[in-house]
GROMACS .gro file of C-alpha atoms in nm:
model
  458
    1UNK     CA    1  15.143   6.280   5.770
    2UNK     CA    2  15.162   6.037   6.073
    3UNK     CA    3  15.171   6.292   6.387
    4UNK     CA    4  15.458   6.134   6.507
    5UNK     CA    5  15.657   6.249   6.227
    6UNK     CA    6  15.460   6.552   6.224
    7UNK     CA    7  15.568   6.697   6.548
    8UNK     CA    8  15.935   6.594   6.443
    9UNK     CA    9  15.879   6.746   6.206
   10UNK     CA   10  15.803   7.091   6.474
   11UNK     CA   11  16.011   7.023   6.647
   12UNK     CA   12  16.269   7.039   6.448
   13UNK     CA   13  16.186   7.382   6.253
   14UNK     CA   14  16.158   7.522   6.618
   15UNK     CA   15  16.560   7.420   6.635
   16UNK     CA   16  16.571   7.611   6.306
   17UNK     CA   17  16.862   7.882   6.304
   18UNK     CA   18  16.805   8.257   6.336
   19UNK     CA   19  17.024   8.522   6.344
   20UNK     CA   20  17.123   8.616   6.759
   21UNK     CA   21  17.097   9.015   6.707
   22UNK     CA   22  16.752   8.942   6.749
   23UNK     CA   23  16.782   8.815   7.075
   24UNK     CA   24  17.081   9.001   7.139
   25UNK     CA   25  16.827   9.341   7.090
   26UNK     CA   26  16.580   9.209   7.305
   27UNK     CA   27  16.838   9.150   7.596
   28UNK     CA   28  16.999   9.502   7.529
   29UNK     CA   29  16.642   9.724   7.532
   30UNK     CA   30  16.482   9.484   7.849
   31UNK     CA   31  16.816   9.606   8.027
   32UNK     CA   32  16.765   9.941   8.007
   33UNK     CA   33  16.419   9.972   8.056
   34UNK     CA   34  16.504   9.811   8.423
   35UNK     CA   35  16.813  10.078   8.469
   36UNK     CA   36  16.560  10.356   8.373
   37UNK     CA   37  16.300  10.169   8.609
   38UNK     CA   38  16.569  10.176   8.847
   39UNK     CA   39  16.715  10.533   8.800
   40UNK     CA   40  16.343  10.646   8.859
   41UNK     CA   41  16.275  10.548   9.138
   42UNK     CA   42  16.609  10.697   9.298
   43UNK     CA   43  16.455  11.018   9.195
   44UNK     CA   44  16.071  11.013   9.293
   45UNK     CA   45  16.184  10.870   9.621
   46UNK     CA   46  15.986  10.594   9.564
   47UNK     CA   47  16.257  10.384   9.815
   48UNK     CA   48  16.193  10.553  10.064
   49UNK     CA   49  15.855  10.643  10.072
   50UNK     CA   50  15.758  10.271   9.920
   51UNK     CA   51  16.007  10.013  10.070
   52UNK     CA   52  16.208  10.194  10.394
   53UNK     CA   53  15.937  10.460  10.555
   54UNK     CA   54  15.598  10.169  10.606
   55UNK     CA   55  15.635   9.974  10.966
   56UNK     CA   56  15.394   9.735  10.801
   57UNK     CA   57  15.459   9.487  10.479
   58UNK     CA   58  15.200   9.262  10.332
   59UNK     CA   59  15.411   8.967  10.193
   60UNK     CA   60  15.303   8.713   9.946
   61UNK     CA   61  15.258   8.320  10.088
   62UNK     CA   62  15.556   8.191  10.240
   63UNK     CA   63  15.764   8.467  10.169
   64UNK     CA   64  15.775   8.656  10.513
   65UNK     CA   65  16.103   8.620  10.524
   66UNK     CA   66  16.203   8.816  10.254
   67UNK     CA   67  16.226   9.226  10.444
   68UNK     CA   68  16.363   9.499  10.344
   69UNK     CA   69  16.720   9.635  10.416
   70UNK     CA   70  16.646   9.929  10.605
   71UNK     CA   71  16.864  10.199  10.463
   72UNK     CA   72  17.115   9.940  10.264
   73UNK     CA   73  16.737   9.898  10.083
   74UNK     CA   74  16.901  10.206   9.869
   75UNK     CA   75  17.220   9.935   9.795
   76UNK     CA   76  16.940   9.677   9.680
   77UNK     CA   77  16.853   9.911   9.445
   78UNK     CA   78  17.181   9.991   9.297
   79UNK     CA   79  17.245   9.600   9.256
   80UNK     CA   80  16.943   9.601   9.064
   81UNK     CA   81  17.008   9.847   8.870
   82UNK     CA   82  17.392   9.760   8.793
   83UNK     CA   83  17.310   9.400   8.676
   84UNK     CA   84  17.036   9.512   8.481
   85UNK     CA   85  17.286   9.753   8.298
   86UNK     CA   86  17.538   9.456   8.296
   87UNK     CA   87  17.324   9.257   8.146
   88UNK     CA   88  17.231   9.508   7.830
   89UNK     CA   89  17.545   9.594   7.742
   90UNK     CA   90  17.594   9.136   7.731
   91UNK     CA   91  17.878   9.168   8.060
   92UNK     CA   92  17.904   8.852   8.269
   93UNK     CA   93  17.543   8.803   8.142
   94UNK     CA   94  17.514   8.464   8.304
   95UNK     CA   95  17.591   8.620   8.649
   96UNK     CA   96  17.413   8.948   8.588
   97UNK     CA   97  17.062   8.754   8.487
   98UNK     CA   98  17.083   8.548   8.777
   99UNK     CA   99  17.148   8.876   8.994
  100UNK     CA  100  16.942   9.103   8.775
  101UNK     CA  101  16.666   8.811   8.850
  102UNK     CA  102  16.724   8.754   9.149
  103UNK     CA  103  16.703   9.131   9.286
  104UNK     CA  104  16.443   9.262   9.087
  105UNK     CA  105  16.210   8.992   9.199
  106UNK     CA  106  16.325   9.012   9.571
  107UNK     CA  107  16.221   9.440   9.554
  108UNK     CA  108  15.880   9.336   9.404
  109UNK     CA  109  15.863   9.056   9.725
  110UNK     CA  110  15.865   9.354   9.996
  111UNK     CA  111  15.535   9.482   9.946
  112UNK     CA  112  15.236   9.303   9.764
  113UNK     CA  113  15.127   9.652   9.783
  114UNK     CA  114  15.368   9.782   9.493
  115UNK     CA  115  15.212   9.456   9.284
  116UNK     CA  116  15.195   9.557   8.916
  117UNK     CA  117  15.112   9.317   8.622
  118UNK     CA  118  15.394   9.451   8.417
  119UNK     CA  119  15.662   9.387   8.771
  120UNK     CA  120  15.507   9.072   8.754
  121UNK     CA  121  15.591   8.990   8.413
  122UNK     CA  122  15.936   9.127   8.420
  123UNK     CA  123  16.066   8.890   8.618
  124UNK     CA  124  15.905   8.616   8.425
  125UNK     CA  125  16.109   8.752   8.139
  126UNK     CA  126  16.473   8.714   8.369
  127UNK     CA  127  16.378   8.378   8.440
  128UNK     CA  128  16.418   8.288   8.120
  129UNK     CA  129  16.646   8.495   7.956
  130UNK     CA  130  16.922   8.331   8.220
  131UNK     CA  131  16.837   8.006   7.976
  132UNK     CA  132  16.879   8.216   7.672
  133UNK     CA  133  17.222   8.245   7.560
  134UNK     CA  134  17.129   8.621   7.483
  135UNK     CA  135  17.535   8.707   7.419
  136UNK     CA  136  17.572   8.529   7.130
  137UNK     CA  137  17.621   8.863   6.989
  138UNK     CA  138  17.651   9.261   7.099
  139UNK     CA  139  17.796   9.189   7.413
  140UNK     CA  140  18.035   9.264   7.593
  141UNK     CA  141  18.091   8.899   7.625
  142UNK     CA  142  18.222   8.881   7.327
  143UNK     CA  143  18.519   9.108   7.327
  144UNK     CA  144  18.618   8.940   7.723
  145UNK     CA  145  18.600   8.606   7.524
  146UNK     CA  146  18.538   8.544   7.198
  147UNK     CA  147  18.477   8.191   7.154
  148UNK     CA  148  18.114   8.366   7.310
  149UNK     CA  149  18.009   8.505   6.969
  150UNK     CA  150  17.769   8.377   6.770
  151UNK     CA  151  17.578   8.420   6.454
  152UNK     CA  152  17.254   8.231   6.496
  153UNK     CA  153  17.076   8.075   6.849
  154UNK     CA  154  16.784   7.835   6.708
  155UNK     CA  155  16.467   8.040   6.682
  156UNK     CA  156  16.287   7.866   7.005
  157UNK     CA  157  16.480   8.089   7.201
  158UNK     CA  158  16.324   8.388   7.060
  159UNK     CA  159  15.933   8.154   6.995
  160UNK     CA  160  15.987   8.088   7.383
  161UNK     CA  161  15.942   8.476   7.439
  162UNK     CA  162  15.686   8.557   7.206
  163UNK     CA  163  15.469   8.295   7.340
  164UNK     CA  164  15.507   8.449   7.672
  165UNK     CA  165  15.436   8.793   7.508
  166UNK     CA  166  15.108   8.550   7.361
  167UNK     CA  167  14.997   8.410   7.725
  168UNK     CA  168  15.012   8.769   7.897
  169UNK     CA  169  14.801   8.905   7.549
  170UNK     CA  170  14.546   8.618   7.546
  171UNK     CA  171  14.468   8.614   7.867
  172UNK     CA  172  14.418   8.980   7.924
  173UNK     CA  173  14.145   8.955   7.603
  174UNK     CA  174  13.998   8.666   7.733
  175UNK     CA  175  14.009   8.850   8.198
  176UNK     CA  176  13.829   9.115   7.948
  177UNK     CA  177  13.539   8.931   7.780
  178UNK     CA  178  13.271   9.005   8.143
  179UNK     CA  179  12.977   9.178   8.160
  180UNK     CA  180  13.134   9.478   8.388
  181UNK     CA  181  13.381   9.561   8.078
  182UNK     CA  182  13.190   9.519   7.751
  183UNK     CA  183  12.822   9.592   7.870
  184UNK     CA  184  12.904   9.851   8.101
  185UNK     CA  185  13.237  10.004   8.021
  186UNK     CA  186  13.338   9.943   8.310
  187UNK     CA  187  13.515  10.093   8.493
  188UNK     CA  188  13.648  10.285   8.154
  189UNK     CA  189  13.331  10.495   8.226
  190UNK     CA  190  13.411  10.591   8.487
  191UNK     CA  191  13.818  10.665   8.501
  192UNK     CA  192  13.766  10.846   8.124
  193UNK     CA  193  13.582  11.171   8.241
  194UNK     CA  194  13.922  11.197   8.500
  195UNK     CA  195  14.054  11.271   8.209
  196UNK     CA  196  13.883  11.592   8.063
  197UNK     CA  197  14.148  11.780   8.058
  198UNK     CA  198  14.332  11.662   7.808
  199UNK     CA  199  14.409  11.900   7.460
  200UNK     CA  200  14.216  11.896   7.203
  201UNK     CA  201  14.044  11.532   7.255
  202UNK     CA  202  14.026  11.535   7.595
  203UNK     CA  203  13.612  11.691   7.599
  204UNK     CA  204  13.573  11.356   7.398
  205UNK     CA  205  13.637  11.195   7.758
  206UNK     CA  206  13.325  11.247   7.834
  207UNK     CA  207  13.066  11.032   7.631
  208UNK     CA  208  12.939  10.727   7.715
  209UNK     CA  209  12.979  10.525   7.351
  210UNK     CA  210  13.371  10.620   7.417
  211UNK     CA  211  13.457  10.459   7.713
  212UNK     CA  212  13.297  10.148   7.531
  213UNK     CA  213  13.472  10.257   7.187
  214UNK     CA  214  13.816  10.141   7.423
  215UNK     CA  215  13.645   9.892   7.609
  216UNK     CA  216  13.568   9.716   7.315
  217UNK     CA  217  13.887   9.735   7.129
  218UNK     CA  218  14.065   9.669   7.442
  219UNK     CA  219  13.976   9.317   7.497
  220UNK     CA  220  14.048   9.268   7.050
  221UNK     CA  221  14.264   9.461   7.079
  222UNK     CA  222  14.420   9.168   7.259
  223UNK     CA  223  14.281   8.891   7.177
  224UNK     CA  224  14.403   8.926   6.841
  225UNK     CA  225  14.705   9.134   6.871
  226UNK     CA  226  14.950   8.805   6.933
  227UNK     CA  227  14.859   8.653   6.590
  228UNK     CA  228  14.863   8.985   6.384
  229UNK     CA  229  15.220   9.066   6.557
  230UNK     CA  230  15.269   8.661   6.427
  231UNK     CA  231  15.189   8.693   6.032
  232UNK     CA  232  15.399   8.895   5.798
  233UNK     CA  233  15.110   9.058   5.574
  234UNK     CA  234  15.018   9.237   5.910
  235UNK     CA  235  15.284   9.264   6.079
  236UNK     CA  236  15.407   9.649   6.055
  237UNK     CA  237  15.034   9.750   6.076
  238UNK     CA  238  15.040   9.513   6.413
  239UNK     CA  239  15.343   9.736   6.593
  240UNK     CA  240  15.196  10.053   6.454
  241UNK     CA  241  14.896   9.995   6.650
  242UNK     CA  242  15.048   9.866   6.949
  243UNK     CA  243  15.277  10.205   6.938
  244UNK     CA  244  14.932  10.408   6.947
  245UNK     CA  245  14.778  10.175   7.154
  246UNK     CA  246  15.035  10.148   7.424
  247UNK     CA  247  15.072  10.536   7.400
  248UNK     CA  248  14.734  10.657   7.454
  249UNK     CA  249  14.712  10.404   7.760
  250UNK     CA  250  15.073  10.568   7.932
  251UNK     CA  251  14.884  10.952   7.859
  252UNK     CA  252  14.476  10.825   7.975
  253UNK     CA  253  14.614  10.598   8.274
  254UNK     CA  254  14.938  10.648   8.584
  255UNK     CA  255  15.059  10.288   8.527
  256UNK     CA  256  15.464  10.327   8.500
  257UNK     CA  257  15.671  10.165   8.259
  258UNK     CA  258  15.421   9.889   8.128
  259UNK     CA  259  15.324  10.048   7.803
  260UNK     CA  260  15.704  10.120   7.656
  261UNK     CA  261  15.760   9.763   7.852
  262UNK     CA  262  15.493   9.615   7.638
  263UNK     CA  263  15.647   9.848   7.315
  264UNK     CA  264  16.003   9.774   7.309
  265UNK     CA  265  15.928   9.399   7.390
  266UNK     CA  266  15.735   9.308   7.109
  267UNK     CA  267  16.037   9.423   6.840
  268UNK     CA  268  16.047   9.033   6.936
  269UNK     CA  269  15.822   8.915   6.611
  270UNK     CA  270  16.043   9.127   6.355
  271UNK     CA  271  16.263   8.902   6.153
  272UNK     CA  272  16.574   8.818   6.340
  273UNK     CA  273  16.700   8.926   5.975
  274UNK     CA  274  16.569   9.229   5.954
  275UNK     CA  275  16.711   9.316   6.269
  276UNK     CA  276  17.107   9.131   6.193
  277UNK     CA  277  17.035   9.362   5.855
  278UNK     CA  278  17.015   9.694   6.072
  279UNK     CA  279  17.270   9.639   6.311
  280UNK     CA  280  17.534   9.581   6.016
  281UNK     CA  281  17.415   9.908   5.925
  282UNK     CA  282  17.491  10.025   6.204
  283UNK     CA  283  17.765   9.930   6.242
  284UNK     CA  284  17.952  10.074   5.910
  285UNK     CA  285  17.874  10.413   6.087
  286UNK     CA  286  17.994  10.211   6.434
  287UNK     CA  287  18.311   9.955   6.382
  288UNK     CA  288  18.345   9.886   6.766
  289UNK     CA  289  18.034   9.717   6.763
  290UNK     CA  290  18.081   9.362   6.864
  291UNK     CA  291  17.888   9.193   6.580
  292UNK     CA  292  17.873   8.822   6.480
  293UNK     CA  293  18.058   8.763   6.199
  294UNK     CA  294  18.063   8.438   6.152
  295UNK     CA  295  17.788   8.237   6.131
  296UNK     CA  296  17.800   7.963   6.328
  297UNK     CA  297  17.510   7.860   6.585
  298UNK     CA  298  17.512   7.850   6.925
  299UNK     CA  299  17.480   7.503   7.092
  300UNK     CA  300  17.366   7.402   7.394
  301UNK     CA  301  17.526   7.119   7.580
  302UNK     CA  302  17.338   6.797   7.647
  303UNK     CA  303  17.289   6.863   7.969
  304UNK     CA  304  17.182   7.221   8.017
  305UNK     CA  305  16.987   7.193   7.654
  306UNK     CA  306  16.789   6.891   7.870
  307UNK     CA  307  16.755   7.017   8.132
  308UNK     CA  308  16.627   7.397   7.976
  309UNK     CA  309  16.393   7.155   7.855
  310UNK     CA  310  16.230   7.105   8.098
  311UNK     CA  311  16.250   7.423   8.295
  312UNK     CA  312  16.038   7.585   7.988
  313UNK     CA  313  15.769   7.247   7.977
  314UNK     CA  314  15.757   7.313   8.274
  315UNK     CA  315  15.746   7.729   8.351
  316UNK     CA  316  15.486   7.748   8.036
  317UNK     CA  317  15.255   7.511   8.175
  318UNK     CA  318  15.239   7.641   8.503
  319UNK     CA  319  15.162   8.001   8.294
  320UNK     CA  320  14.906   7.862   8.120
  321UNK     CA  321  14.705   7.716   8.456
  322UNK     CA  322  14.763   7.938   8.689
  323UNK     CA  323  14.520   8.234   8.566
  324UNK     CA  324  14.233   7.998   8.598
  325UNK     CA  325  14.320   7.908   8.960
  326UNK     CA  326  14.037   8.124   9.006
  327UNK     CA  327  13.756   7.842   8.916
  328UNK     CA  328  13.868   7.663   9.250
  329UNK     CA  329  13.761   7.931   9.491
  330UNK     CA  330  13.382   7.988   9.548
  331UNK     CA  331  13.211   8.334   9.496
  332UNK     CA  332  13.272   8.609   9.256
  333UNK     CA  333  13.569   8.712   9.156
  334UNK     CA  334  13.614   9.087   9.130
  335UNK     CA  335  13.408   9.030   9.443
  336UNK     CA  336  13.705   8.813   9.624
  337UNK     CA  337  13.987   8.849   9.451
  338UNK     CA  338  14.085   8.515   9.519
  339UNK     CA  339  14.317   8.427   9.241
  340UNK     CA  340  14.299   8.734   9.090
  341UNK     CA  341  14.674   8.810   9.123
  342UNK     CA  342  14.927   8.656   8.830
  343UNK     CA  343  14.677   8.598   8.567
  344UNK     CA  344  14.703   8.935   8.370
  345UNK     CA  345  14.345   9.127   8.453
  346UNK     CA  346  14.455   9.448   8.374
  347UNK     CA  347  14.328   9.691   8.471
  348UNK     CA  348  13.952   9.579   8.487
  349UNK     CA  349  13.814   9.699   8.779
  350UNK     CA  350  13.762  10.002   9.027
  351UNK     CA  351  13.776   9.910   9.388
  352UNK     CA  352  13.684  10.097   9.662
  353UNK     CA  353  13.690  10.007   9.993
  354UNK     CA  354  13.605  10.184  10.358
  355UNK     CA  355  13.802   9.961  10.687
  356UNK     CA  356  13.734   9.979  11.071
  357UNK     CA  357  13.914   9.780  11.315
  358UNK     CA  358  13.821   9.731  11.664
  359UNK     CA  359  14.050   9.495  11.848
  360UNK     CA  360  13.896   9.373  12.179
  361UNK     CA  361  14.078   9.177  12.498
  362UNK     CA  362  13.905   8.809  12.658
  363UNK     CA  363  13.799   8.827  12.923
  364UNK     CA  364  13.784   9.192  12.987
  365UNK     CA  365  13.597   9.567  12.832
  366UNK     CA  366  13.873   9.675  12.729
  367UNK     CA  367  13.879   9.769  12.349
  368UNK     CA  368  14.025  10.027  12.119
  369UNK     CA  369  13.914  10.125  11.735
  370UNK     CA  370  14.200  10.130  11.533
  371UNK     CA  371  14.324  10.455  11.308
  372UNK     CA  372  14.471  10.330  11.026
  373UNK     CA  373  14.714  10.596  10.906
  374UNK     CA  374  14.965  10.497  11.252
  375UNK     CA  375  15.024  10.195  11.090
  376UNK     CA  376  14.989  10.207  10.682
  377UNK     CA  377  15.139  10.416  10.409
  378UNK     CA  378  14.776  10.600  10.212
  379UNK     CA  379  14.865  10.332   9.955
  380UNK     CA  380  14.842  10.017  10.175
  381UNK     CA  381  14.524  10.104  10.370
  382UNK     CA  382  14.364  10.172  10.030
  383UNK     CA  383  14.447   9.780   9.869
  384UNK     CA  384  14.362   9.630  10.233
  385UNK     CA  385  14.016   9.795  10.279
  386UNK     CA  386  13.947   9.608   9.928
  387UNK     CA  387  14.128   9.297   9.974
  388UNK     CA  388  14.083   9.000  10.217
  389UNK     CA  389  14.417   8.856  10.191
  390UNK     CA  390  14.534   9.175  10.305
  391UNK     CA  391  14.243   9.225  10.581
  392UNK     CA  392  14.372   8.931  10.719
  393UNK     CA  393  14.760   8.979  10.716
  394UNK     CA  394  14.663   9.328  10.883
  395UNK     CA  395  14.462   9.211  11.131
  396UNK     CA  396  14.737   8.931  11.226
  397UNK     CA  397  14.948   9.253  11.264
  398UNK     CA  398  14.714   9.425  11.496
  399UNK     CA  399  14.676   9.168  11.691
  400UNK     CA  400  15.020   9.066  11.744
  401UNK     CA  401  15.100   9.452  11.867
  402UNK     CA  402  14.891   9.488  12.077
  403UNK     CA  403  14.971   9.127  12.260
  404UNK     CA  404  15.301   9.267  12.290
  405UNK     CA  405  15.168   9.581  12.442
  406UNK     CA  406  15.033   9.325  12.730
  407UNK     CA  407  14.645   9.258  12.622
  408UNK     CA  408  14.576   8.930  12.629
  409UNK     CA  409  14.445   8.674  12.321
  410UNK     CA  410  14.292   9.021  12.168
  411UNK     CA  411  14.057   8.964  11.931
  412UNK     CA  412  14.079   9.149  11.569
  413UNK     CA  413  13.698   9.250  11.433
  414UNK     CA  414  13.622   9.441  11.106
  415UNK     CA  415  13.379   9.654  10.956
  416UNK     CA  416  13.428   9.697  10.538
  417UNK     CA  417  13.251   9.852  10.302
  418UNK     CA  418  13.397   9.795   9.949
  419UNK     CA  419  13.209   9.899   9.646
  420UNK     CA  420  13.288   9.710   9.281
  421UNK     CA  421  13.254   9.940   8.986
  422UNK     CA  422  13.043  10.209   9.018
  423UNK     CA  423  12.793   9.992   9.265
  424UNK     CA  424  12.643  10.064   9.607
  425UNK     CA  425  12.905  10.051   9.918
  426UNK     CA  426  12.834   9.700  10.086
  427UNK     CA  427  12.966   9.507  10.366
  428UNK     CA  428  13.246   9.317  10.241
  429UNK     CA  429  13.371   9.064  10.560
  430UNK     CA  430  13.136   8.975  10.833
  431UNK     CA  431  13.221   9.179  11.107
  432UNK     CA  432  13.149   8.931  11.410
  433UNK     CA  433  13.497   8.688  11.260
  434UNK     CA  434  13.713   8.670  11.519
  435UNK     CA  435  14.013   8.784  11.263
  436UNK     CA  436  14.278   8.654  11.426
  437UNK     CA  437  14.148   8.386  11.451
  438UNK     CA  438  14.146   8.315  11.062
  439UNK     CA  439  14.469   8.055  10.903
  440UNK     CA  440  14.644   8.252  10.666
  441UNK     CA  441  14.642   8.007  10.341
  442UNK     CA  442  14.424   7.904   9.987
  443UNK     CA  443  14.122   7.793  10.137
  444UNK     CA  444  13.841   8.021  10.004
  445UNK     CA  445  13.779   8.259  10.286
  446UNK     CA  446  13.399   8.193  10.400
  447UNK     CA  447  13.459   8.533  10.594
  448UNK     CA  448  13.383   8.706  10.337
  449UNK     CA  449  13.010   8.824  10.239
  450UNK     CA  450  12.866   8.683   9.920
  451UNK     CA  451  12.846   8.956   9.649
  452UNK     CA  452  12.570   9.141   9.584
  453UNK     CA  453  12.506   9.138   9.179
  454UNK     CA  454  12.627   8.933   8.901
  455UNK     CA  455  12.893   8.956   8.662
  456UNK     CA  456  12.888   8.690   8.443
  457UNK     CA  457  13.230   8.651   8.140
  458UNK     CA  458  13.583   8.429   8.247
   0.00000   0.00000   0.00000
């Protein structure tokens, strides 16, 4: 078969109609998870402690303009929660999807101290959902506007979500192919014994071989699970493995909603016909459910189809390339962390640091040692003491703070010691560099000291 014909055949395969109940179910579950997450933030008081109380926020590069709303920050979370509920119900879906994406992502941009891989994943999914016809079925919009009800949608609409999940898993698996994870069972060798008080299995967590088992199984799981979910013969046992794996991680590690996000999201790999049949049975019990009846297919307007295609190609190109950007930097990734975020490196290291800052006034003997607790929350200080971009932002903040107090050209120096995966704590940055004069950009930070060990791997 000629390459052009093969390519055309594959494109037509992606255009094949499937039952829209699959995409609609994903919309419902994903929206409800975000509703639960917002309620959790309210219930645990995290809105105040993480987003209102801090006197200083660490910003992502280029997003210094993002700021909290003071006490009105509660309204920001309320907007996110309400739009998530509307999104799940399929009510004013397009508007809800846009508002949900913007509000959720805005919250995540407030302070990069709170960065988590699954928050990033949620933002990416929400962006895709803006362009997908997830309101074609099981949506209140189908009652409000019956013309929106479509029994089928193109295969690529669910395939795009599968692809994103595949990228997450495969890159997470590739990241585990390093000497610390596979040969030293680090950092699981440090983390698992801390959970030895668990009933029944707690004593096993003290065993070194258990840490190695979890390390090797975790790498194999991440690298293989998308393919096992894709094929019919292995799908059900693979999904049972997904449930078992993520429930285990939820019990062992404080990673919030991530396990449940992945458990529910991977349902998208199941055949749309089976999900449609499931909803037919539910409708027999609850007749009011707006389940599409007629075998009509959702069709994009030609211009919308072309624009969506361009957006998705750019989106997935970025997702495929972004995790490799660390190759553009000198030094060991686990040490510098330049290119570490947004690359699906999940729970790969235990990094601890101790940071002491001194501010000096130019041309005088005036100097002051900084008590970090006066400016940072405990979690902010923990994150800052091991990551160079945090350190630099904090140094610039300190320089600005003392300049506002009348100091002339404040100089900021820091003595910081960091330990990676149980190694001896060593000097992290050059204490003689005036951090107030260093620029915050994407170039390599040459004031980070060389790493005194070797970590092999991707």
